[in-house]
């Protein structure tokens, strides 16, 4: 059995955030890329695809949980 499984790039297996081509670009990453890196622990930046709705959903969900927590603390701290 002969395999032609060859990785020409030594950075192909490592996390995305440590690859030189990812860090060399001076552009801002999208919300999808940020959440993909978060959910995959830095291993993949295209996990959620290219649809911007998924990134907006997780960002708004995080903001809603934060606001609900602050409101909960303010409303129920006065009852004690």
CSV table of N, CA and C in Angstrom, one decimal:
chain,number,residue,atom,x,y,z
A,1,UNK,N,0.8,-1.2,0.0
A,1,UNK,CA,0.0,0.0,0.0
A,1,UNK,C,0.9,1.2,0.0
A,2,UNK,N,0.6,2.1,-1.0
A,2,UNK,CA,1.4,3.3,-1.1
A,2,UNK,C,0.5,4.5,-0.9
A,3,UNK,N,0.9,5.4,0.0
A,3,UNK,CA,0.1,6.6,0.1
A,3,UNK,C,0.9,7.8,-0.3
A,4,UNK,N,0.2,8.8,-0.8
A,4,UNK,CA,0.8,10.0,-1.2
A,4,UNK,C,0.4,11.1,-0.3
A,5,UNK,N,0.2,10.8,1.0
A,5,UNK,CA,-0.3,11.7,2.0
A,5,UNK,C,0.9,12.5,2.5
A,6,UNK,N,1.1,13.7,2.0
A,6,UNK,CA,2.3,14.5,2.3
A,6,UNK,C,1.8,15.9,2.7
A,7,UNK,N,2.2,16.4,3.8
A,7,UNK,CA,1.9,17.8,4.2
A,7,UNK,C,3.1,18.7,3.8
A,8,UNK,N,2.9,19.5,2.8
A,8,UNK,CA,4.1,20.3,2.4
A,8,UNK,C,4.3,21.5,3.3
A,9,UNK,N,3.3,21.9,4.1
A,9,UNK,CA,3.4,23.0,5.0
A,9,UNK,C,3.5,22.5,6.4
A,10,UNK,N,4.5,22.9,7.1
A,10,UNK,CA,4.6,22.4,8.5
A,10,UNK,C,3.6,23.0,9.5
A,11,UNK,N,3.0,24.1,9.1
A,11,UNK,CA,2.0,24.8,9.9
A,11,UNK,C,0.6,24.3,9.6
A,12,UNK,N,0.4,23.3,8.8
A,12,UNK,CA,-0.9,22.8,8.4
A,12,UNK,C,-1.7,22.2,9.5
A,13,UNK,N,-1.0,21.5,10.4
A,13,UNK,CA,-1.7,20.7,11.5
A,13,UNK,C,-1.9,21.6,12.7
A,14,UNK,N,-1.1,22.6,13.0
A,14,UNK,CA,-1.2,23.4,14.2
A,14,UNK,C,-2.4,24.3,14.2
A,15,UNK,N,-2.6,25.0,15.3
A,15,UNK,CA,-3.7,25.9,15.5
A,15,UNK,C,-3.6,27.1,14.5
A,16,UNK,N,-4.8,27.6,14.1
A,16,UNK,CA,-4.8,28.6,13.1
A,16,UNK,C,-4.2,29.9,13.6
A,17,UNK,N,-4.4,30.2,14.9
A,17,UNK,CA,-3.9,31.5,15.4
A,17,UNK,C,-2.4,31.6,15.5
A,18,UNK,N,-1.7,30.4,15.4
A,18,UNK,CA,-0.2,30.5,15.4
A,18,UNK,C,0.4,30.3,14.0
A,19,UNK,N,-0.4,30.3,13.0
A,19,UNK,CA,0.1,30.2,11.6
A,19,UNK,C,0.6,31.5,11.1
A,20,UNK,N,1.7,31.6,10.5
A,20,UNK,CA,2.2,32.9,10.0
A,20,UNK,C,1.3,33.6,9.0
A,21,UNK,N,0.6,32.8,8.1
A,21,UNK,CA,-0.3,33.5,7.2
A,21,UNK,C,-1.5,34.1,7.8
A,22,UNK,N,-2.0,33.5,9.0
A,22,UNK,CA,-3.1,34.1,9.7
A,22,UNK,C,-2.7,35.4,10.4
A,23,UNK,N,-1.5,35.4,11.0
A,23,UNK,CA,-1.1,36.6,11.7
A,23,UNK,C,-0.5,37.7,10.8
A,24,UNK,N,-0.1,37.3,9.6
A,24,UNK,CA,0.5,38.3,8.7
A,24,UNK,C,-0.5,39.3,8.2
A,25,UNK,N,-1.7,38.9,8.0
A,25,UNK,CA,-2.7,39.8,7.4
A,25,UNK,C,-3.1,40.8,8.5
A,26,UNK,N,-3.2,42.0,8.0
A,26,UNK,CA,-3.6,43.1,8.9
A,26,UNK,C,-5.0,43.5,8.8
A,27,UNK,N,-5.8,42.6,8.4
A,27,UNK,CA,-7.3,42.8,8.3
A,27,UNK,C,-8.0,42.4,9.6
A,28,UNK,N,-9.1,42.9,9.8
A,28,UNK,CA,-9.9,42.6,11.0
A,28,UNK,C,-10.7,41.3,10.7
A,29,UNK,N,-10.7,40.4,11.7
A,29,UNK,CA,-11.5,39.1,11.4
A,29,UNK,C,-13.0,39.4,11.7
A,30,UNK,N,-13.8,38.6,11.1
A,30,UNK,CA,-15.2,38.8,11.3
A,30,UNK,C,-15.7,38.1,12.5
A,31,UNK,N,-17.0,38.3,12.9
A,31,UNK,CA,-17.5,37.7,14.1
A,31,UNK,C,-17.6,36.2,13.9
A,32,UNK,N,-17.9,35.7,12.7
A,32,UNK,CA,-17.9,34.3,12.5
A,32,UNK,C,-16.5,33.7,12.7
A,33,UNK,N,-15.5,34.3,12.2
A,33,UNK,CA,-14.2,33.8,12.5
A,33,UNK,C,-13.8,33.8,14.0
A,34,UNK,N,-14.2,34.9,14.7
A,34,UNK,CA,-13.9,34.9,16.1
A,34,UNK,C,-14.6,33.8,16.9
A,35,UNK,N,-15.9,33.6,16.6
A,35,UNK,CA,-16.7,32.6,17.3
A,35,UNK,C,-16.2,31.2,16.9
A,36,UNK,N,-15.8,31.0,15.6
A,36,UNK,CA,-15.2,29.7,15.2
A,36,UNK,C,-13.9,29.4,15.9
A,37,UNK,N,-13.1,30.4,16.1
A,37,UNK,CA,-11.9,30.2,16.8
A,37,UNK,C,-12.1,29.9,18.3
A,38,UNK,N,-13.1,30.6,18.8
A,38,UNK,CA,-13.5,30.3,20.2
A,38,UNK,C,-14.0,28.9,20.4
A,39,UNK,N,-15.0,28.5,19.6
A,39,UNK,CA,-15.6,27.1,19.7
A,39,UNK,C,-14.6,26.0,19.4
A,40,UNK,N,-13.7,26.2,18.5
A,40,UNK,CA,-12.7,25.2,18.1
A,40,UNK,C,-11.4,25.3,18.9
A,41,UNK,N,-11.3,26.2,19.9
A,41,UNK,CA,-10.1,26.4,20.7
A,41,UNK,C,-8.9,26.8,19.8
A,42,UNK,N,-9.2,27.7,18.8
A,42,UNK,CA,-8.1,28.2,17.9
A,42,UNK,C,-7.7,27.3,16.8
A,43,UNK,N,-8.4,26.2,16.6
A,43,UNK,CA,-7.9,25.3,15.5
A,43,UNK,C,-8.5,25.6,14.1
A,44,UNK,N,-9.7,26.2,14.1
A,44,UNK,CA,-10.3,26.4,12.8
A,44,UNK,C,-11.0,27.8,12.8
A,45,UNK,N,-10.8,28.6,11.8
A,45,UNK,CA,-11.5,29.9,11.7
A,45,UNK,C,-12.6,29.9,10.7
A,46,UNK,N,-12.9,28.8,10.1
A,46,UNK,CA,-14.1,28.8,9.1
A,46,UNK,C,-15.1,27.7,9.5
A,47,UNK,N,-15.1,27.4,10.8
A,47,UNK,CA,-16.0,26.4,11.3
A,47,UNK,C,-17.5,26.7,11.1
A,48,UNK,N,-17.9,28.0,11.3
A,48,UNK,CA,-19.3,28.4,11.2
A,48,UNK,C,-19.6,28.8,9.7
A,49,UNK,N,-18.7,28.8,8.8
A,49,UNK,CA,-18.9,29.2,7.4
A,49,UNK,C,-18.8,30.6,7.2
A,50,UNK,N,-19.4,31.1,6.2
A,50,UNK,CA,-19.2,32.5,5.8
A,50,UNK,C,-20.5,33.4,6.0
A,51,UNK,N,-21.5,32.8,6.5
A,51,UNK,CA,-22.8,33.5,6.7
A,51,UNK,C,-22.6,34.3,8.0
A,52,UNK,N,-22.8,35.6,7.9
A,52,UNK,CA,-22.6,36.5,9.0
A,52,UNK,C,-23.7,36.4,10.1
A,53,UNK,N,-24.8,35.7,9.8
A,53,UNK,CA,-25.9,35.6,10.8
A,53,UNK,C,-25.5,34.8,12.0
A,54,UNK,N,-24.7,33.8,11.8
A,54,UNK,CA,-24.3,32.9,13.0
A,54,UNK,C,-23.4,33.7,14.0
A,55,UNK,N,-22.5,34.5,13.4
A,55,UNK,CA,-21.7,35.4,14.3
A,55,UNK,C,-22.5,36.4,15.0
A,56,UNK,N,-23.4,37.0,14.3
A,56,UNK,CA,-24.3,38.0,15.0
A,56,UNK,C,-25.2,37.4,16.1
A,57,UNK,N,-25.6,36.2,15.8
A,57,UNK,CA,-26.5,35.4,16.8
A,57,UNK,C,-25.7,35.2,18.1
A,58,UNK,N,-24.5,34.7,18.0
A,58,UNK,CA,-23.7,34.4,19.2
A,58,UNK,C,-23.3,35.7,19.9
A,59,UNK,N,-23.0,36.7,19.2
A,59,UNK,CA,-22.7,38.0,19.8
A,59,UNK,C,-23.9,38.6,20.5
A,60,UNK,N,-25.0,38.6,19.9
A,60,UNK,CA,-26.2,39.1,20.5
A,60,UNK,C,-26.7,38.2,21.7
A,61,UNK,N,-26.5,36.9,21.6
A,61,UNK,CA,-26.8,36.0,22.7
A,61,UNK,C,-25.9,36.3,23.9
A,62,UNK,N,-24.6,36.5,23.7
A,62,UNK,CA,-23.7,36.9,24.8
A,62,UNK,C,-24.1,38.2,25.4
A,63,UNK,N,-24.5,39.2,24.6
A,63,UNK,CA,-24.9,40.5,25.2
A,63,UNK,C,-26.2,40.3,26.0
A,64,UNK,N,-27.1,39.5,25.5
A,64,UNK,CA,-28.4,39.3,26.2
A,64,UNK,C,-28.2,38.6,27.5
A,65,UNK,N,-27.3,37.7,27.5
A,65,UNK,CA,-27.0,37.0,28.8
A,65,UNK,C,-26.4,38.0,29.8
A,66,UNK,N,-25.5,38.8,29.3
A,66,UNK,CA,-24.9,39.8,30.2
A,66,UNK,C,-25.9,40.8,30.7
A,67,UNK,N,-26.7,41.3,29.9
A,67,UNK,CA,-27.8,42.3,30.3
A,67,UNK,C,-28.7,41.6,31.3
A,68,UNK,N,-29.1,40.4,31.0
A,68,UNK,CA,-30.1,39.7,31.9
A,68,UNK,C,-29.4,39.5,33.3
A,69,UNK,N,-28.1,39.2,33.3
A,69,UNK,CA,-27.4,39.0,34.6
A,69,UNK,C,-27.3,40.3,35.4
A,70,UNK,N,-27.1,41.4,34.7
A,70,UNK,CA,-27.0,42.7,35.4
A,70,UNK,C,-28.4,43.0,35.9
A,71,UNK,N,-29.4,42.9,35.1
A,71,UNK,CA,-30.8,43.2,35.6
A,71,UNK,C,-31.2,42.3,36.7
A,72,UNK,N,-30.8,41.0,36.7
A,72,UNK,CA,-31.1,40.1,37.8
A,72,UNK,C,-30.5,40.6,39.1
A,73,UNK,N,-29.2,41.0,39.0
A,73,UNK,CA,-28.5,41.4,40.1
A,73,UNK,C,-29.0,42.7,40.7
A,74,UNK,N,-29.4,43.6,39.9
A,74,UNK,CA,-30.0,44.9,40.3
A,74,UNK,C,-31.4,44.7,40.9
A,75,UNK,N,-32.2,43.9,40.3
A,75,UNK,CA,-33.6,43.8,40.8
A,75,UNK,C,-33.6,43.0,42.1
A,76,UNK,N,-32.8,41.9,42.2
A,76,UNK,CA,-33.0,41.0,43.3
A,76,UNK,C,-32.0,41.3,44.4
A,77,UNK,N,-31.1,42.3,44.3
A,77,UNK,CA,-30.2,42.6,45.4
A,77,UNK,C,-30.9,43.5,46.4
A,78,UNK,N,-32.0,44.2,46.0
A,78,UNK,CA,-32.8,45.0,46.9
A,78,UNK,C,-33.8,44.2,47.7
A,79,UNK,N,-34.0,43.0,47.4
A,79,UNK,CA,-35.0,42.2,48.2
A,79,UNK,C,-34.4,41.6,49.5
A,80,UNK,N,-33.2,41.5,49.6
A,80,UNK,CA,-32.6,40.9,50.8
A,80,UNK,C,-32.5,41.8,52.0
